[in-house]
Coordinates of C-alpha atoms and ligand atoms in Angstrom, one line a residue:
X1 CA 40.3 -0.5 3.0
X2 CA 38.6 -4.2 2.2
X3 CA 39.1 -5.3 5.5
X4 CA 37.4 -2.3 7.3
X5 CA 34.5 -3.1 4.6
X6 CA 34.6 -6.4 5.8
X7 CA 34.4 -5.3 9.6
X8 CA 31.7 -3.7 8.6
X9 CA 29.6 -6.3 7.3
X10 CA 30.4 -8.7 10.0
X11 CA 29.4 -6.5 12.7
X12 CA 26.3 -5.7 10.5
X13 CA 24.6 -9.0 11.4
X14 CA 25.2 -8.4 15.5
X15 CA 24.4 -5.2 16.2
X16 CA 23.9 -5.1 20.0
X17 CA 23.3 -1.7 20.3
X18 CA 19.9 0.0 19.7
X19 CA 20.2 1.9 15.7
X20 CA 17.8 4.2 16.3
X21 CA 17.2 4.8 12.8
X22 CA 17.1 1.3 12.1
X23 CA 13.6 -0.1 10.5
X24 CA 13.3 -2.4 13.0
X25 CA 13.0 0.1 16.4
X26 CA 10.6 2.4 14.2
X27 CA 8.8 -0.6 13.2
X28 CA 8.6 -1.9 17.0
X29 CA 8.6 2.1 18.2
X30 CA 5.4 2.3 16.0
X31 CA 3.3 -0.9 17.1
X32 CA 4.6 0.4 21.0
X33 CA 3.0 4.0 19.9
X34 CA -0.4 2.1 18.7
X35 CA -0.8 0.1 21.8
X36 CA -0.4 3.1 23.8
X37 CA -2.7 5.2 22.1
X38 CA -5.5 2.7 22.4
X39 CA -4.8 2.1 25.5
X40 CA -5.5 6.0 26.5
X41 CA -8.4 6.2 24.3
X42 CA -9.6 3.3 27.1
X43 CA -8.8 5.1 30.1
X44 CA -10.1 8.5 28.7
X45 CA -13.0 6.7 28.3
X46 CA -13.5 4.6 31.3
X47 CA -12.3 7.0 33.6
X48 CA -12.6 10.5 33.2
X49 CA -16.2 10.1 30.9
X50 CA -17.4 7.4 32.9
X51 CA -19.2 10.2 35.4
X52 CA -20.4 11.6 32.6
X53 CA -21.9 8.7 30.6
X54 CA -23.2 7.0 34.2
X55 CA -25.2 10.1 34.4
X56 CA -26.5 10.3 31.6
X57 CA -27.2 7.0 31.4
X58 CA -29.6 7.0 34.5
X59 CA -31.3 9.8 33.3
X60 CA -32.1 8.3 30.2
X61 CA -33.5 5.1 32.2
X62 CA -35.4 7.2 34.9
X63 CA -37.2 9.0 31.8
X64 CA -38.1 5.5 31.0
X65 CA -39.7 4.4 33.6
X66 CA -41.6 7.7 34.0
X67 CA -42.9 6.9 30.1
X68 CA -43.6 3.9 31.1
X69 CA -45.6 4.4 33.9
X70 CA -47.3 7.3 32.7
X71 CA -48.6 5.0 30.3
X72 CA -50.6 2.8 33.2
X73 CA -51.9 6.1 35.2
X74 CA -55.7 5.1 35.7
X75 CA -55.7 1.9 35.7
X76 CA -56.8 -0.4 38.5
X77 CA -53.7 -2.1 39.4
X78 CA -51.6 1.4 39.1
X79 CA -50.4 1.2 42.5
X80 CA -49.4 -2.4 42.5
X81 CA -47.0 -1.2 39.3
X82 CA -45.6 1.1 41.5
X83 CA -44.6 -0.7 44.0
X84 CA -43.6 -3.4 41.7
X85 CA -41.1 -0.7 39.2
X86 CA -40.2 0.7 43.3
X87 CA -38.8 -2.7 44.0
X88 CA -37.3 -4.0 40.9
X89 CA -35.9 -0.9 39.4
X90 CA -34.3 0.6 43.4
X91 CA -36.3 4.0 42.6
X92 CA -38.3 6.1 45.1
X93 CA -41.7 6.0 43.3
X94 CA -44.4 8.9 44.8
X95 CA -47.3 10.4 43.6
X96 CA -48.0 14.4 45.3
X97 CA -51.2 16.3 44.2
X98 CA -51.2 20.0 43.9
X99 CA -51.6 20.3 47.4
X100 CA -47.9 19.2 47.9
X101 CA -49.3 16.2 49.9
X102 CA -47.7 12.8 49.0
X103 CA -50.9 10.7 48.1
X104 CA -48.9 7.6 47.5
X105 CA -47.7 5.2 49.7
X106 CA -50.3 6.1 52.2
X107 CA -48.4 7.2 55.5
X108 CA -48.7 3.9 57.8
X109 CA -52.7 4.1 59.5
X110 CA -51.8 5.2 62.6
X111 CA -53.8 8.0 65.1
X112 CA -51.0 10.5 64.9
X113 CA -50.0 9.6 61.1
X114 CA -50.3 12.9 58.7
X115 CA -50.1 12.8 55.1
X116 CA -46.6 14.1 54.2
X117 CA -45.6 17.4 52.2
X118 CA -43.5 18.2 49.8
X119 CA -41.0 21.1 51.3
X120 CA -42.6 24.6 49.8
X121 CA -39.8 25.8 48.4
X122 CA -38.9 22.8 46.5
X123 CA -42.1 22.2 45.1
X124 CA -41.7 26.0 43.8
X125 CA -38.7 25.9 42.4
X126 CA -39.8 22.4 40.1
X127 CA -42.9 20.9 40.1
X128 CA -44.7 24.2 39.6
X129 CA -42.5 24.7 36.8
X130 CA -44.0 21.8 34.9
X131 CA -46.6 22.5 32.2
X132 CA -48.9 19.8 30.4
X133 CA -48.0 20.8 27.3
X134 CA -44.8 22.6 26.8
X135 CA -42.6 20.5 30.0
X136 CA -44.7 17.8 30.8
X137 CA -41.5 16.1 33.0
X138 CA -38.5 17.3 34.6
X139 CA -35.2 15.7 35.7
X140 CA -32.7 17.3 37.6
X141 CA -30.4 16.3 40.3
X142 CA -29.6 17.8 43.1
X143 CA -28.2 16.9 46.9
X144 CA -29.9 14.9 49.2
X145 CA -30.9 16.6 52.2
X146 CA -27.8 18.0 54.3
X147 CA -25.5 15.2 52.6
X148 CA -23.1 14.7 50.0
X149 CA -24.9 12.2 48.1
X150 CA -26.1 13.6 45.3
X151 CA -30.1 12.2 43.7
X152 CA -31.5 12.0 40.7
X153 CA -35.1 13.2 40.5
X154 CA -38.0 12.7 37.8
X155 CA -41.0 14.7 38.3
X156 CA -44.0 14.5 35.5
X157 CA -47.7 15.4 35.9
X158 CA -49.7 12.3 35.5
X159 CA -53.4 14.0 35.3
X160 CA -56.0 15.2 37.6
X161 CA -57.5 12.6 40.4
X162 CA -61.1 13.9 42.0
X163 CA -60.3 17.5 40.6
X164 CA -56.7 17.8 41.9
X165 CA -54.1 18.0 39.8
X166 CA -51.1 14.8 40.2
X167 CA -47.6 14.5 39.8
X168 CA -45.6 11.4 39.7
X169 CA -42.4 12.0 41.5
X170 CA -39.2 9.8 41.7
X171 CA -36.0 9.7 42.9
X172 CA -33.1 7.4 42.9
X173 CA -29.3 8.0 44.5
X174 CA -26.5 8.5 41.6
X175 CA -24.2 6.5 43.4
X176 CA -20.5 8.0 43.2
X177 CA -18.5 6.8 40.7
X178 CA -15.3 7.0 42.7
X179 CA -15.1 3.4 44.1
X180 CA -16.1 1.9 40.6
X181 CA -13.8 3.8 38.9
X182 CA -11.4 3.1 41.7
X183 CA -11.8 -0.7 40.7
X184 CA -12.1 -0.1 36.7
X185 CA -8.2 1.9 37.9
X186 CA -6.9 -0.8 39.3
X187 CA -8.3 -3.3 36.8
X188 CA -6.9 -1.1 33.8
X189 CA -3.7 -1.2 35.5
X190 CA -3.5 -4.8 35.5
X191 CA -4.5 -4.9 31.6
X192 CA -2.5 -1.8 30.7
X193 CA 0.8 -3.6 31.5
X194 CA -0.4 -7.4 30.3
X195 CA -1.3 -5.1 26.7
X196 CA 2.1 -2.8 27.2
X197 CA 4.0 -6.3 28.1
X198 CA 2.1 -8.3 25.2
X199 CA 2.6 -5.5 22.5
X200 CA 6.2 -5.4 23.2
X201 CA 7.1 -8.6 22.8
X202 CA 4.6 -9.3 19.8
X203 CA 6.0 -6.0 18.2
X204 CA 9.4 -7.3 18.6
X205 CA 9.1 -10.4 17.2
X206 CA 7.0 -8.6 13.9
X207 CA 9.2 -5.9 13.6
X208 CA 12.3 -8.7 13.6
X209 CA 10.6 -10.5 11.1
X210 CA 9.5 -7.0 8.8
X211 CA 12.9 -6.4 8.5
X212 CA 14.6 -9.5 8.3
X213 CA 14.3 -9.8 4.7
X214 CA 16.0 -6.4 4.2
X215 CA 18.7 -6.5 6.5
X216 CA 19.8 -10.0 4.3
X217 CA 19.2 -7.7 1.4
X218 CA 21.8 -5.4 2.8
X219 CA 24.3 -7.8 3.6
X220 CA 24.1 -9.2 -0.1
X221 CA 24.3 -5.6 -1.5
X222 CA 27.5 -5.0 0.4
X223 CA 28.8 -8.0 -1.0
X224 CA 27.9 -6.9 -4.4
X225 CA 29.8 -3.8 -3.6
X226 CA 32.6 -5.6 -2.7
X227 CA 32.6 -7.0 -6.5
X228 CA 31.2 -10.4 -5.7
X229 CA 28.2 -10.6 -8.4
X230 CA 27.8 -14.5 -7.2
X231 CA 25.7 -12.8 -4.5
X232 CA 21.9 -14.1 -4.8
X233 CA 19.0 -11.7 -2.6
X234 CA 16.7 -14.4 -1.3
X235 CA 13.1 -13.3 -1.1
X236 CA 11.1 -11.8 2.0
X237 CA 8.0 -13.7 3.1
X238 CA 6.2 -10.4 1.6
X239 CA 5.2 -8.8 -1.8
X240 CA 7.5 -5.8 -1.2
X241 CA 10.5 -7.8 -0.5
X242 CA 10.3 -10.0 -2.7
X243 CA 10.4 -7.4 -5.5
X244 CA 12.8 -5.5 -4.3
X245 CA 14.9 -9.4 -4.3
X246 CA 13.8 -9.2 -7.8
X247 CA 15.0 -5.9 -8.8
X248 CA 18.1 -6.6 -6.8
X249 CA 18.6 -10.0 -9.0
X250 CA 17.9 -8.5 -12.2
X251 CA 20.4 -5.4 -11.5
X252 CA 23.2 -7.9 -10.6
X253 CA 22.6 -9.8 -13.9
X254 CA 22.9 -7.1 -15.9
X255 CA 25.6 -5.4 -13.9
X256 CA 28.1 -8.7 -14.0
X257 CA 26.8 -9.3 -17.9
X258 CA 27.8 -5.4 -18.5
X259 CA 30.8 -6.0 -16.6
X260 CA 31.7 -9.4 -18.2
X261 CA 31.2 -7.5 -21.9
X262 CA 33.1 -4.9 -20.8
X263 CA 36.6 -7.1 -19.8
X264 CA 35.4 -8.3 -23.7
X265 CA 35.8 -5.2 -25.0
X266 CA 39.1 -4.6 -23.7
X267 CA 40.4 -7.6 -24.2
X268 CA 39.2 -6.9 -27.9
X269 CA 40.0 -3.4 -28.5
X270 CA 43.5 -3.5 -26.6
X271 CA 44.2 -6.4 -29.2
X272 CA 43.0 -4.4 -32.1
X273 CA 44.7 -1.3 -31.7
X274 CA 47.7 -3.0 -30.8
X275 CA 47.6 -5.5 -33.9
X276 CA 47.6 -2.6 -36.3
X277 CA 49.7 -0.6 -34.7
X278 CA 52.6 -3.0 -34.4
X279 CA 52.2 -3.3 -38.6
X280 CA 52.4 0.6 -38.6
X281 CA 55.4 0.4 -37.0
X282 CA 56.8 -2.3 -38.8
X283 CA 55.9 -1.3 -42.3
X284 CA 57.3 2.5 -41.1
X285 CA 60.3 0.7 -40.3
X286 CA 60.9 -1.3 -43.7
X287 CA 60.5 1.6 -45.6
X288 CA 62.9 3.6 -43.4
X289 CA 65.7 0.4 -43.7
X290 CA 64.3 -1.0 -46.9
X291 CA 61.8 -0.2 -49.3
X292 CA 62.7 3.5 -49.4
X293 CA 63.9 3.2 -52.7
X294 CA 61.6 0.9 -54.2
X295 CA 58.9 2.7 -55.5
X296 CA 56.7 -0.7 -55.8
X297 CA 57.6 -2.1 -52.5
X298 CA 57.4 0.9 -50.9
X299 CA 53.7 1.5 -52.3
X300 CA 52.4 -1.8 -50.9
X301 CA 54.3 -0.8 -47.9
X302 CA 52.4 2.3 -47.4
X303 CA 48.9 0.9 -48.6
X304 CA 49.0 -1.5 -45.8
X305 CA 50.0 1.4 -43.4
X306 CA 47.0 3.3 -44.3
X307 CA 44.7 0.0 -44.2
X308 CA 45.7 -0.5 -40.8
X309 CA 44.7 3.3 -40.2
X310 CA 41.8 3.5 -41.8
X311 CA 41.0 0.1 -39.3
X312 CA 41.9 2.1 -36.4
X313 CA 39.6 5.0 -37.3
X314 CA 36.8 2.6 -37.5
X315 CA 37.3 1.4 -33.9
X316 CA 38.2 4.8 -32.6
X317 CA 35.0 6.2 -34.7
X318 CA 32.9 3.5 -32.4
X319 CA 33.6 4.9 -29.4
X320 CA 33.3 8.3 -30.0
X321 CA 30.0 7.5 -31.5
X322 CA 29.1 6.0 -28.2
X323 CA 29.9 8.6 -26.3
X324 CA 28.0 11.0 -28.6
X325 CA 25.0 9.1 -28.3
X326 CA 24.6 8.7 -24.9
X327 CA 25.1 12.7 -24.2
X328 CA 22.8 13.1 -27.1
X329 CA 20.0 11.0 -26.5
X330 CA 17.9 13.3 -24.9
X331 CA 17.4 15.8 -28.2
X332 CA 15.9 14.9 -31.6
X333 CA 15.8 17.1 -34.4
X334 CA 12.6 15.7 -35.9
X335 CA 12.7 17.0 -39.7
X336 CA 11.8 15.3 -43.0
X337 CA 14.9 13.0 -44.3
X338 CA 14.6 11.4 -47.5
X339 CA 16.2 7.6 -47.1
X340 CA 17.1 7.3 -50.7
X341 CA 19.5 10.1 -50.9
X342 CA 20.9 9.7 -47.2
X343 CA 21.2 5.7 -48.8
X344 CA 23.4 7.0 -52.0
X345 CA 25.4 9.5 -49.9
X346 CA 26.5 7.0 -47.2
X347 CA 27.6 4.3 -50.0
X348 CA 29.5 6.9 -51.3
X349 CA 31.8 6.6 -48.7
X350 CA 31.7 2.8 -49.3
X351 CA 32.7 3.1 -52.8
X352 CA 36.4 2.1 -52.0
X353 CA 35.5 -1.0 -50.6
X354 CA 32.7 -1.4 -53.7
X355 CA 36.1 -1.5 -56.1
X356 CA 38.8 -2.8 -54.3
X357 CA 37.3 -5.4 -52.8
X358 CA 34.6 -6.3 -55.4
X359 CA 31.5 -5.5 -53.1
X360 CA 27.9 -5.1 -55.0
X361 CA 25.6 -2.5 -53.5
X362 CA 21.9 -3.2 -55.0
X363 CA 19.4 -0.7 -53.6
X364 CA 15.9 -1.1 -54.5
X365 CA 13.3 1.5 -53.7
X366 CA 9.4 1.5 -54.2
X367 CA 7.3 4.6 -53.3
X368 CA 8.6 7.4 -51.0
X369 CA 11.0 7.0 -49.2
X370 CA 11.2 10.3 -46.9
X371 CA 10.3 9.8 -43.2
X372 CA 10.2 11.8 -40.1
X373 CA 13.6 10.9 -38.2
X374 CA 17.2 13.1 -37.0
X375 CA 18.6 13.3 -40.1
X376 CA 22.1 12.8 -38.6
X377 CA 21.2 9.9 -36.4
X378 CA 19.4 8.1 -39.0
X379 CA 22.3 8.5 -41.2
X380 CA 24.6 6.3 -38.4
X381 CA 22.2 3.7 -38.5
X382 CA 22.2 3.2 -42.1
X383 CA 25.8 3.2 -41.6
X384 CA 26.2 0.8 -39.1
X385 CA 23.4 -1.6 -40.9
X386 CA 25.7 -0.9 -44.0
X387 CA 29.2 -1.7 -42.6
X388 CA 27.8 -4.9 -40.3
X389 CA 26.6 -6.3 -43.7
X390 CA 30.0 -5.7 -45.6
X391 CA 31.7 -7.1 -42.4
X392 CA 29.9 -10.0 -42.0
X393 CA 29.3 -11.0 -45.7
X394 CA 32.1 -13.6 -45.5
X395 CA 32.9 -14.8 -48.9
X396 CA 29.8 -13.0 -50.6
X397 CA 29.9 -9.5 -52.2
X398 CA 26.4 -9.0 -52.6
X399 CA 24.6 -6.1 -50.5
X400 CA 21.1 -5.3 -51.3
X401 CA 19.2 -2.4 -49.6
X402 CA 15.0 -2.1 -49.9
X403 CA 13.4 0.9 -49.5
X404 CA 9.5 0.5 -49.4
X405 CA 7.0 2.2 -48.6
X406 CA 3.7 1.2 -46.9
X407 CA 0.6 2.6 -45.8
X408 CA 1.7 5.3 -43.3
X409 CA 5.1 3.6 -42.8
X410 CA 8.7 3.4 -44.8
X411 CA 10.6 -0.3 -44.7
X412 CA 14.3 0.1 -44.6
X413 CA 15.9 -3.2 -44.8
X414 CA 19.8 -4.2 -45.1
X415 CA 20.3 -7.5 -46.7
X416 CA 23.4 -9.9 -47.0
X417 CA 24.2 -13.2 -48.0
X418 CA 26.7 -14.1 -45.1
X419 CA 27.2 -15.8 -42.3
X420 CA 24.0 -15.2 -40.5
X421 CA 23.7 -15.7 -36.8
X422 CA 23.0 -18.0 -34.3
X423 CA 18.7 -18.2 -33.1
X424 CA 20.3 -17.9 -29.4
X425 CA 22.4 -15.1 -29.9
X426 CA 19.7 -12.6 -32.2
X427 CA 18.4 -10.9 -28.7
X428 CA 22.1 -10.5 -27.2
X429 CA 23.7 -8.3 -30.6
X430 CA 21.9 -4.9 -29.9
X431 CA 23.8 -5.0 -26.1
X432 CA 26.3 -3.0 -25.7
X433 CA 30.0 -4.3 -26.2
X434 CA 27.8 -7.5 -27.2
X435 CA 30.2 -9.5 -30.1
X436 CA 28.9 -13.3 -31.5
X437 CA 31.2 -15.6 -29.7
X438 CA 33.7 -16.8 -32.6
X439 CA 38.0 -16.9 -33.4
X440 CA 38.2 -13.7 -33.3
X441 CA 40.0 -13.2 -36.6
X442 CA 41.6 -10.2 -38.0
X443 CA 39.6 -8.3 -40.5
X444 CA 36.9 -7.7 -38.6
X445 CA 37.2 -4.3 -36.4
X446 CA 34.7 -4.5 -33.9
X447 CA 33.8 -3.2 -30.0
X448 CA 30.1 -4.4 -29.8
X449 CA 28.8 -0.9 -29.9
X450 CA 27.6 -0.2 -33.6
X451 CA 24.7 -2.5 -32.8
X452 CA 23.7 -0.4 -29.6
X453 CA 24.2 2.4 -30.8
X454 CA 21.9 1.7 -33.4
X455 CA 19.1 0.5 -31.2
X456 CA 19.3 3.3 -28.8
X457 CA 18.8 5.7 -31.9
X458 CA 15.7 4.0 -33.1
X459 CA 14.3 3.4 -29.4
X460 CA 15.0 7.1 -29.2
X461 CA 12.9 7.9 -32.7
X462 CA 10.2 5.5 -31.2
X463 CA 10.8 3.0 -34.6
X464 CA 10.2 -0.5 -34.5
X465 CA 13.3 -2.7 -35.4
X466 CA 14.9 -6.4 -35.9
X467 CA 16.7 -8.5 -37.6
X468 CA 15.9 -11.6 -39.8
X469 CA 18.5 -14.0 -40.3
X470 CA 19.2 -18.1 -41.3
X471 CA 22.7 -19.0 -40.4
X472 CA 24.8 -19.9 -43.4
X473 CA 22.6 -17.8 -45.4
X474 CA 22.4 -13.9 -44.5
X475 CA 20.9 -11.6 -42.3
X476 CA 18.2 -8.5 -43.2
X477 CA 18.5 -5.5 -40.8
X478 CA 15.8 -3.4 -41.1
X479 CA 13.4 -0.8 -39.3
X480 CA 10.7 1.0 -40.1
X481 CA 10.1 4.5 -39.8
X482 CA 6.8 6.9 -39.8
X483 CA 6.3 8.8 -43.2
X484 CA 6.4 12.3 -43.7
X485 CA 2.6 13.2 -44.1
X486 CA 3.1 17.1 -44.4
X487 CA 4.4 16.4 -47.8
X488 CA 1.4 15.3 -49.6
Ligands
ADP501 P1 30.6 -4.8 -33.9 O1 30.3 -5.2 -35.5 O2 31.5 -3.9 -33.8 O3 31.1 -6.0 -33.4 P2 27.3 -4.4 -33.5 O4 27.2 -3.7 -32.4 O5 27.9 -3.8 -34.8 O6 29.2 -4.6 -33.1 O7 27.2 -5.9 -33.5 C1 27.3 -6.6 -32.8 C2 27.7 -8.4 -33.3 O8 26.6 -8.8 -33.9 C3 28.6 -8.3 -34.0 O9 30.0 -8.5 -33.3 C4 28.4 -9.9 -35.2 O10 29.0 -10.9 -34.7 C5 26.7 -9.9 -35.5 N1 26.7 -9.3 -36.5 C6 26.4 -7.8 -36.6 N2 25.6 -7.4 -37.9 C7 25.8 -9.1 -38.5 C8 25.8 -9.4 -39.8 N3 25.2 -8.6 -41.0 N4 25.4 -11.1 -39.9 C9 26.0 -11.4 -39.1 N5 26.4 -10.9 -37.8 C10 26.3 -9.8 -37.5

């Protein structure tokens, strides 16, 4: 099984065949798709729309020339301007009068020269349609007499000369765009080919670059899945990959911490379970074989058995509490809870300890002690605080419990005069399975779950909480809960 996984990991890095679902392939395809769309748009613009674009450009140009010439009409150098424009702009320019005669350019002076005229039907179709106010000029295309060549014409009313209406008449061939399109096509084929190759290569490297950190992380995650907690998720070259790496590193750290603690717990719990069981068994045997008939000795032995059974109960309860808290964490039944009453009831449970081990509980209440909370869960917090105070009191037998009403909250603190908690451990004692490292002496039975349960409950309520502790002087565990405002 492990061998198989190993093979899988090894092949991950050296995959030769294309994985169509891989991020690399998808990036690559997206880049190429993007480049193709751009090229397609270019082709459409250049080839398909070129003729239309060309024609409208020509129309705009001829209209502009016509409008310019009209401004000049009547000036002395008008004819010269016409000739010059015709020459520079490559447009045929004529002036036609209302009798269809072409008055400019003048026919060559010779005996047989007759002024040219515009064909009647043509004149009627276009020239007579003009109107000085509504339609002073007109642009149209038509085939050049008898040929395939399309010609663009512009006519416009100029004004009256010697009582006759005069028109400006310009024509220019609309050169077939096909030849231009052919040239463009050839160019575009080359450009497109080159662009696609460049896009292919660049995007290949880019997608590799983008996918690299993820591929690396997948490899590390695979190692992690095999139980190797020494893996480190290296950061990539971009923020998202960095964030992912950070999160995974944090998760790995937490995971290994939890596993470490779980190992400790199993070691502790199995030790703590085994010792009382061994004692119970041996004392049971002793009663059977030796002390059965001796009432004093028998009582002693039975007491030991009871004490050990109590230890077992503590252990088992902690484990049961944890699973209960975890499954019930989602629902809280928040009602007014009287902390003073609740504390007295809890202290009742420790009465035996008070009597047998000489503990002294000092409960001080200032003001009203009613808060809003889930009673059974807060009872557990109070119980755990007090039982920890007992467990870690060392030689001291004094435990102080203070309840203080403040402006809008109530302070609840349990103080002991025991060994205290080292500064560097204060943050960890709330972690699941965490126990301050020290020689695990018998007598303090624990799982490292008590404060984790406390923390889960207080967090769920949204109460602030904490610990103040000085090594050798003792600790105060506390929480602050909102007052029950309704009662006032
Ligand atoms: P447990 O008591 O079962 O070990 P807890 O979660 O209740 O687990 O406590 C975690 C650890 O915090 C304890 O093992 C102990 O080292 C430390 N601790 C808790 N309460 C006190 C206290 N009142 N004084 C000193 N150390 C404490």
